[in-house]
Amino acid sequence: MPHTTTAELLNEVTRLRRRVGELEQEHRRIDAGDEPATRGPVGAASYQTGREHSLLDALPCAVCECDLSGTILFANTTFAELHGYPQDELKGRNYADLVTDERDRAAYLVVLEQLSRGQLSSHSQEMGHCQQDGKRISVEVKWQCQRDASDAVTGLLAVVNEVSRTVTGGEQEIDLAGQYFRLVREMILVIDAGQKITLINPHGCRLLEADESEIIGKNWFDHFLPDTNRRDVKTLFNQLMQGENKPVEFFENDIQTATGRVKRVAWHNSILRDDANNIIGTLSVGIDITERLEEQQALRESKQIFQQISEHVNEMLWVSSADLQKVYYISPKYEEFWGLTCQSAYDDATLWLERIHPEDRESLMENMTRKIQGDFSSTEFPQFRVVHPEGSFRWLEARSFPVYNEQQEVTRMVGIIEDITQRKLDEDAILKENEVLEDRVRRRTAELARKTAQLKALFQGLPDLVLVVDRRGEIINFNNRHPEYLLSDGDLTSGNKLWDLLPEEIRLPFMEAVQRVHTDWRRESIDYPLTMKGEQRWCRARVQPYLQDEILIIVEDISEQKFAEIELNRTHEKLSEAQRLAHIGSWDWNLTDGTLWWSEEVYRIFGVTPASFNPGPATFLETIHRDDRSRVEYIVDQVLKFDFPYSIEFRIVRPSGAVRYVHERGTLRRNAAGKIVSMQGTVQDITERQEAIRKTQEYRDILAHASRLSVMGELTAGISHELNQPLTAIANYSSAMKTRIEQGQDVSDLVRRIEALSHRSGDIVRRLRLMSEKRPQELIRFNILDSIRSTLQLIEYELRQKQINVQLVSDSRMSVVYADRVQIEQVLSNLFLNAMDAMSESPLSRMLTIKVAPAGEFMVRVTVSDTGPGVPDDFVGQLFTPFTTTKEGGLGIGLSLSRSLVEASGGKISFSPKSDSGASFDVFLPCRKMDE
Ligand code: ADP
């Protein structure tokens, strides 16, 4: 431990500290290199101040630093504790405030003035100080001037010792020096002339990472300098020891700790001399600046990163002085945004303003002024436009942030500028779109208001009574039209319960309907009769869901409709009855959905009920008699294809097995577009009629038979003559044959004649037998000419008797007919006999003419005419009426029976008066089957 006093130590520390500060400042300036000049001092000053304060803070004695007016700039922890103040609170106070006695204060002020002027460089003074709680303490204050490089006094340092705690001067100083030595955060190192370490403080041990015992006595250079600089430093040291060199007050070099780590240390050295002024070693104070260097490296790297980022991001970055007057950094985006070079911004920090759109300039300036004045409440600038010389412009958005130093002073402004042109354009587009939308909304709102008004008016103006009620029947709203539709008396009032106002007979149906509508959310309607002004009326209430929990009731007078319905029902009943009586039912076949509707009578005709039978095209076909089914299907198909009128008779089989004859008629219905949509028609049970027809046919056949027998009776003479003649001839030829055979002559010609004659007699007999036979109708194909000839044969005798000539004229192209041959021959014989009768009184020559000719495509006409007197005009209308005759003994059924027989074969018979005398009858017969 070197023999030194606290005052000396303090002096030395102060000096070293000042020097370190200055040198560091210089060093930093060199280090910063390209840094603008303004930046260096700020950073260095703060670094220096920080360092000093930590140094002072570490002192075990109470120390405070004042400016020349005595204002406390810094008080260390011990000073603050001694005075009972928190450390921060002492800063800014005047030291004089701590001095309690008037006299002490006066003496202090004198000393202060002398110190400030540099008349005194240090001074000790005993005085009373007051603590924060007002307690007085006796202290000894040692004042020390602080000087700058030019030796001018810059501040004062006061070391305060409480007197009561002070032991004696010398001991105390040694103790303080010792404490300082131990606690200081710098390495204090003494190296003797032999390069050995003779003294090192604890911080030094920590720095060298070894115990004091491992360090003391070791060669500093061999043990704690890296190989790279050992020799050079050693040489310098030796020269120093020899007095050949002045000590280098400040330098930095690398040292190597006991664990081999290399650290960078900033040194301040002073030469130690003995009493005889011989150099005995060096006292060095070293600060570990490894971290600081690393920080500086990191800073350089961050700066590089910042530059790289700033030059690659879409935003423009800038750094300026706090007053925005000087640009320190501006990223290249500036050239793109402003169309000006970055250099121009460094040269003239106001040039950028010229390109700001005049409309935006003022607000921007205002905002800038606020920021310069320290108002950083908002980081943002108003959005602005930069106008380029060619007229294009960009929208920009800027933000800036202040940068503070440790004293919380703004030293820089940092800003980011973003190009928001596209965003602006998008915003404009959105704004426009929004305007359009808003306009639409406005129009819609107006329209809605209009519609609401309309609805309201409609609600009030509706001819029907409209009510809005809630689920419990409470009346919410109503239009008060015809309240009499609901209420026999009493007024509608909002808030009243509807049920309470209703007549009893409709109360329950209304309550139930409202409940159902509320739960099922489906419409309902209630028809009910009521008496209005003594008149029977009908109303219909439509109950329907409205809003949530609200139900709409619309009541209308439906009397007309209801009465019409009732009338319609009556008519329907009548129609049903009529259908039932006439056995005619109606049906409607919907061709779109395939459904088939039957009237009640159709069910009755088919022997089924709506409950047991579901009418449809398929089920309908099943009811048809098997033999008729395909025919019906075919006809229906043809009707649908060609739109023929549908008319068909067929048989159906009832479930009981009974067969019924029905006649169906129908027509196709088309919609407005002309498309066939349905087929409607009737079905009539014609079983009875068919039965009557059958019976009529039977009677007709019986009558025909009887008539034939009667004709046969009439023709007996003729027939027997006709038979007699060939028989007589056969007898004659037989005896002639006998003679010829006896004479041995040829008889073959006689045999042929006998054969022909016997055939002829056989034919007559056969025909007579056919005529006498009782037989039902039988339609066949036959040649009408054959029938005419064989009929003529039967009456051949009479014709001869009455000297009537017969003329048969035929067009042989068409002579085959389809009819009942026997019956048609009966008709012919009847016509021939009538003609014969008519001509029996007529003068000669009498002529019976029979013409056969085609009548259209499907008929053959047989015309029978005579040369008789003809039919009197007044008798023509009765010709075919049964039992009308002009003949004595005549029956008057010949013609009427003929008509019936011809029609039964599908033909027609008619009378056509001749222009000259005589009568003429036309018989039309089909030449083929009806459905061929
Ligand atoms: P009938 O022969 O038994 O009188 P018809 O029915 O055959 O019954 O004839 C009715 C009447 O029609 C005859 O009485 C006759 O007056 C008249 N008549 C029928 N055919 C002829 C005819 N060819 N010329 C004139 N009158 C005729």
CSV table of C-alpha atoms in Angstrom, one decimal, residues 539-770:
chain,number,residue,atom,x,y,z
A,539,CYS,CA,-117.7,-14.2,-43.3
A,540,ARG,CA,-114.3,-15.8,-43.7
A,541,ALA,CA,-111.5,-15.1,-41.3
A,542,ARG,CA,-108.0,-15.9,-42.6
A,543,VAL,CA,-105.7,-16.4,-39.6
A,544,GLN,CA,-102.0,-16.3,-40.6
A,545,PRO,CA,-98.6,-15.8,-38.9
A,546,TYR,CA,-97.3,-12.3,-39.1
A,547,LEU,CA,-94.4,-11.1,-37.0
A,548,GLN,CA,-92.8,-13.0,-34.2
A,549,ASP,CA,-95.6,-13.8,-31.7
A,550,GLU,CA,-98.1,-11.7,-33.7
A,551,ILE,CA,-100.9,-13.1,-35.7
A,552,LEU,CA,-102.8,-11.4,-38.6
A,553,ILE,CA,-106.5,-11.9,-38.9
A,554,ILE,CA,-108.2,-10.7,-42.1
A,555,VAL,CA,-112.0,-10.9,-42.1
A,556,GLU,CA,-114.0,-10.6,-45.4
A,557,ASP,CA,-117.6,-10.9,-46.3
A,558,ILE,CA,-117.9,-14.0,-48.5
A,559,SER,CA,-121.6,-14.2,-48.6
A,560,GLU,CA,-121.9,-14.0,-52.4
A,561,GLN,CA,-119.3,-16.7,-52.8
A,562,LYS,CA,-120.7,-18.8,-50.1
A,563,PHE,CA,-124.3,-18.6,-51.5
A,564,ALA,CA,-122.9,-19.4,-54.9
A,565,GLU,CA,-121.1,-22.4,-53.4
A,566,ILE,CA,-124.2,-23.5,-51.7
A,567,GLU,CA,-126.1,-23.1,-55.0
A,568,LEU,CA,-123.3,-24.9,-56.8
A,569,ASN,CA,-123.5,-27.8,-54.3
A,570,ARG,CA,-127.2,-28.0,-54.9
A,571,THR,CA,-126.6,-28.0,-58.7
A,572,HIS,CA,-123.9,-30.6,-58.2
A,573,GLU,CA,-126.3,-32.7,-56.2
A,574,LYS,CA,-128.9,-32.3,-58.9
A,575,LEU,CA,-126.4,-33.2,-61.6
A,576,SER,CA,-125.4,-36.2,-59.6
A,577,GLU,CA,-128.9,-37.2,-59.3
A,578,ALA,CA,-129.4,-36.7,-63.1
A,579,GLN,CA,-126.3,-38.7,-63.8
A,580,ARG,CA,-127.6,-41.4,-61.5
A,581,LEU,CA,-130.9,-41.4,-63.3
A,582,ALA,CA,-129.5,-41.4,-66.8
A,583,HIS,CA,-126.7,-43.7,-65.8
A,584,ILE,CA,-124.2,-41.2,-67.1
A,585,GLY,CA,-121.1,-40.4,-65.2
A,586,SER,CA,-118.4,-37.9,-66.0
A,587,TRP,CA,-114.7,-38.3,-65.8
A,588,ASP,CA,-111.6,-36.1,-66.3
A,589,TRP,CA,-108.3,-37.7,-67.1
A,590,ASN,CA,-105.4,-35.3,-66.4
A,591,LEU,CA,-102.8,-36.2,-68.9
A,592,THR,CA,-100.2,-34.0,-67.3
A,593,ASP,CA,-100.1,-35.9,-64.0
A,594,GLY,CA,-101.9,-39.0,-65.1
A,595,THR,CA,-104.7,-38.7,-62.5
A,596,LEU,CA,-108.2,-39.8,-63.3
A,597,TRP,CA,-111.3,-38.2,-61.7
A,598,TRP,CA,-114.7,-40.0,-61.6
A,599,SER,CA,-118.0,-38.6,-60.7
A,600,GLU,CA,-120.1,-40.6,-58.2
A,601,GLU,CA,-122.1,-42.2,-61.0
A,602,VAL,CA,-119.0,-43.6,-62.7
A,603,TYR,CA,-118.3,-45.4,-59.4
A,604,ARG,CA,-121.8,-46.7,-59.4
A,605,ILE,CA,-121.6,-47.8,-63.0
A,606,PHE,CA,-118.4,-49.7,-62.4
A,607,GLY,CA,-119.9,-51.2,-59.2
A,608,VAL,CA,-117.2,-49.8,-56.9
A,609,THR,CA,-116.9,-47.0,-54.3
A,610,PRO,CA,-114.3,-44.2,-53.9
A,611,ALA,CA,-113.1,-46.0,-50.7
A,612,SER,CA,-112.5,-49.3,-52.4
A,613,PHE,CA,-111.3,-48.2,-55.8
A,614,ASN,CA,-108.7,-45.7,-56.9
A,615,PRO,CA,-109.4,-44.7,-60.5
A,616,GLY,CA,-106.4,-44.4,-62.7
A,617,PRO,CA,-105.6,-45.3,-66.3
A,618,ALA,CA,-104.3,-48.7,-65.2
A,619,THR,CA,-107.1,-49.6,-62.8
A,620,PHE,CA,-109.6,-48.4,-65.4
A,621,LEU,CA,-108.2,-50.8,-68.1
A,622,GLU,CA,-108.4,-53.7,-65.6
A,623,THR,CA,-112.2,-53.2,-65.3
A,624,ILE,CA,-112.7,-53.6,-69.1
A,625,HIS,CA,-113.8,-57.0,-70.4
A,626,ARG,CA,-110.8,-59.0,-71.5
A,627,ASP,CA,-112.2,-59.2,-75.1
A,628,ASP,CA,-112.7,-55.5,-75.4
A,629,ARG,CA,-109.6,-54.3,-73.6
A,630,SER,CA,-107.2,-54.1,-76.6
A,631,ARG,CA,-109.8,-52.4,-78.7
A,632,VAL,CA,-110.4,-49.7,-76.1
A,633,GLU,CA,-106.6,-49.2,-75.7
A,634,TYR,CA,-106.2,-48.9,-79.4
A,635,ILE,CA,-109.0,-46.3,-79.8
A,636,VAL,CA,-107.8,-44.2,-76.8
A,637,ASP,CA,-104.3,-44.3,-78.4
A,638,GLN,CA,-105.7,-43.1,-81.8
A,639,VAL,CA,-107.7,-40.4,-80.1
A,640,LEU,CA,-104.7,-39.1,-78.3
A,641,LYS,CA,-102.6,-39.2,-81.5
A,642,PHE,CA,-105.1,-37.7,-84.0
A,643,ASP,CA,-107.5,-35.9,-81.7
A,644,PHE,CA,-110.6,-37.9,-83.0
A,645,PRO,CA,-113.8,-37.5,-81.0
A,646,TYR,CA,-113.7,-40.4,-78.6
A,647,SER,CA,-116.8,-42.6,-78.7
A,648,ILE,CA,-116.7,-46.3,-78.0
A,649,GLU,CA,-118.9,-49.0,-76.6
A,650,PHE,CA,-117.4,-51.8,-74.6
A,651,ARG,CA,-118.1,-54.1,-71.8
A,652,ILE,CA,-116.9,-53.8,-68.3
A,653,VAL,CA,-116.8,-56.5,-65.6
A,654,ARG,CA,-117.9,-55.4,-62.1
A,655,PRO,CA,-116.1,-56.9,-59.1
A,656,SER,CA,-119.3,-59.0,-58.6
A,657,GLY,CA,-118.6,-60.6,-62.1
A,658,ALA,CA,-121.6,-58.9,-63.7
A,659,VAL,CA,-120.9,-57.7,-67.2
A,660,ARG,CA,-122.1,-54.2,-68.1
A,661,TYR,CA,-122.2,-52.5,-71.5
A,662,VAL,CA,-121.0,-48.9,-71.4
A,663,HIS,CA,-120.7,-46.1,-73.9
A,664,GLU,CA,-117.9,-43.7,-73.4
A,665,ARG,CA,-117.6,-40.4,-75.1
A,666,GLY,CA,-114.8,-37.8,-74.6
A,667,THR,CA,-112.9,-34.9,-76.0
A,668,LEU,CA,-109.4,-33.7,-75.6
A,669,ARG,CA,-108.7,-30.4,-73.8
A,670,ARG,CA,-105.8,-28.1,-74.5
A,671,ASN,CA,-104.2,-25.4,-72.5
A,672,ALA,CA,-103.6,-21.8,-73.8
A,673,ALA,CA,-100.4,-22.9,-75.5
A,674,GLY,CA,-102.4,-25.6,-77.4
A,675,LYS,CA,-100.9,-28.5,-75.6
A,676,ILE,CA,-103.2,-31.4,-74.8
A,677,VAL,CA,-103.7,-31.4,-71.0
A,678,SER,CA,-106.6,-33.6,-70.4
A,679,MET,CA,-109.4,-35.7,-71.7
A,680,GLN,CA,-112.9,-35.2,-70.4
A,681,GLY,CA,-116.0,-37.2,-71.1
A,682,THR,CA,-118.9,-39.2,-70.0
A,683,VAL,CA,-119.6,-42.9,-69.5
A,684,GLN,CA,-123.1,-44.3,-69.9
A,685,ASP,CA,-124.3,-47.6,-68.7
A,686,ILE,CA,-126.1,-48.9,-71.9
A,687,THR,CA,-126.6,-52.4,-70.7
A,688,GLU,CA,-130.4,-51.9,-70.7
A,689,ARG,CA,-130.3,-50.4,-74.1
A,690,GLN,CA,-128.1,-53.2,-75.4
A,691,GLU,CA,-130.6,-55.6,-73.9
A,692,ALA,CA,-133.5,-53.8,-75.7
A,693,ILE,CA,-131.5,-53.9,-78.9
A,694,ARG,CA,-130.9,-57.6,-78.5
A,695,LYS,CA,-134.5,-58.2,-77.8
A,696,THR,CA,-135.5,-56.0,-80.8
A,697,GLN,CA,-133.2,-58.1,-83.0
A,698,GLU,CA,-134.7,-61.2,-81.7
A,699,TYR,CA,-138.1,-60.0,-82.4
A,700,ARG,CA,-137.0,-58.8,-85.7
A,701,ASP,CA,-135.6,-62.2,-86.5
A,702,ILE,CA,-138.9,-63.8,-85.3
A,703,LEU,CA,-140.8,-61.3,-87.4
A,704,ALA,CA,-138.5,-61.9,-90.4
A,705,HIS,CA,-139.1,-65.6,-90.0
A,706,ALA,CA,-142.8,-65.1,-89.8
A,707,SER,CA,-142.7,-62.8,-92.7
A,708,ARG,CA,-140.7,-65.3,-94.7
A,709,LEU,CA,-143.2,-68.0,-94.0
A,710,SER,CA,-146.0,-65.7,-95.1
A,711,VAL,CA,-144.1,-64.9,-98.3
A,712,MET,CA,-143.6,-68.6,-98.8
A,713,GLY,CA,-147.3,-69.0,-98.4
A,714,GLU,CA,-147.8,-66.4,-101.0
A,715,LEU,CA,-145.4,-68.0,-103.3
A,716,THR,CA,-146.7,-71.6,-102.8
A,717,ALA,CA,-148.5,-71.7,-106.2
A,718,GLY,CA,-145.5,-70.3,-108.0
A,719,ILE,CA,-143.0,-72.5,-106.1
A,720,SER,CA,-145.0,-75.6,-106.6
A,721,HIS,CA,-145.3,-74.7,-110.2
A,722,GLU,CA,-141.5,-74.1,-110.3
A,723,LEU,CA,-140.9,-77.4,-108.7
A,724,ASN,CA,-143.5,-79.2,-110.8
A,725,GLN,CA,-142.0,-78.0,-114.0
A,726,PRO,CA,-138.6,-79.6,-113.5
A,727,LEU,CA,-140.1,-82.7,-112.0
A,728,THR,CA,-142.5,-83.0,-114.9
A,729,ALA,CA,-139.6,-82.5,-117.2
A,730,ILE,CA,-137.5,-85.1,-115.4
A,731,ALA,CA,-140.4,-87.5,-115.7
A,732,ASN,CA,-140.7,-86.7,-119.4
A,733,TYR,CA,-136.9,-87.1,-119.9
A,734,SER,CA,-137.0,-90.4,-117.9
A,735,SER,CA,-139.6,-92.0,-120.2
A,736,ALA,CA,-137.7,-90.6,-123.2
A,737,MET,CA,-134.6,-92.2,-121.8
A,738,LYS,CA,-136.3,-95.5,-121.4
A,739,THR,CA,-137.4,-95.4,-125.0
A,740,ARG,CA,-133.9,-94.4,-126.1
A,741,ILE,CA,-132.3,-97.1,-124.0
A,742,GLU,CA,-134.7,-99.7,-125.5
A,743,GLN,CA,-133.7,-98.5,-128.9
A,744,GLY,CA,-130.2,-98.7,-127.9
A,745,GLN,CA,-129.7,-95.0,-128.4
A,746,ASP,CA,-127.4,-92.6,-126.6
A,747,VAL,CA,-129.1,-91.0,-123.5
A,748,SER,CA,-126.2,-89.0,-122.2
A,749,ASP,CA,-127.7,-85.6,-123.2
A,750,LEU,CA,-130.9,-86.6,-121.4
A,751,VAL,CA,-129.0,-87.6,-118.3
A,752,ARG,CA,-127.3,-84.1,-118.2
A,753,ARG,CA,-130.7,-82.4,-118.6
A,754,ILE,CA,-132.2,-84.5,-115.8
A,755,GLU,CA,-129.2,-83.7,-113.6
A,756,ALA,CA,-129.6,-79.9,-114.2
A,757,LEU,CA,-133.3,-80.1,-113.5
A,758,SER,CA,-132.8,-82.0,-110.3
A,759,HIS,CA,-130.2,-79.5,-109.2
A,760,ARG,CA,-132.6,-76.7,-109.9
A,761,SER,CA,-135.3,-78.4,-107.8
A,762,GLY,CA,-132.8,-79.0,-105.1
A,763,ASP,CA,-131.8,-75.3,-105.1
A,764,ILE,CA,-135.4,-74.3,-104.7
A,765,VAL,CA,-136.0,-76.7,-101.9
A,766,ARG,CA,-132.8,-75.6,-100.2
A,767,ARG,CA,-133.9,-71.9,-100.5
A,768,LEU,CA,-137.3,-72.8,-99.2
A,769,ARG,CA,-135.8,-74.6,-96.3
A,770,LEU,CA,-133.5,-71.6,-95.5
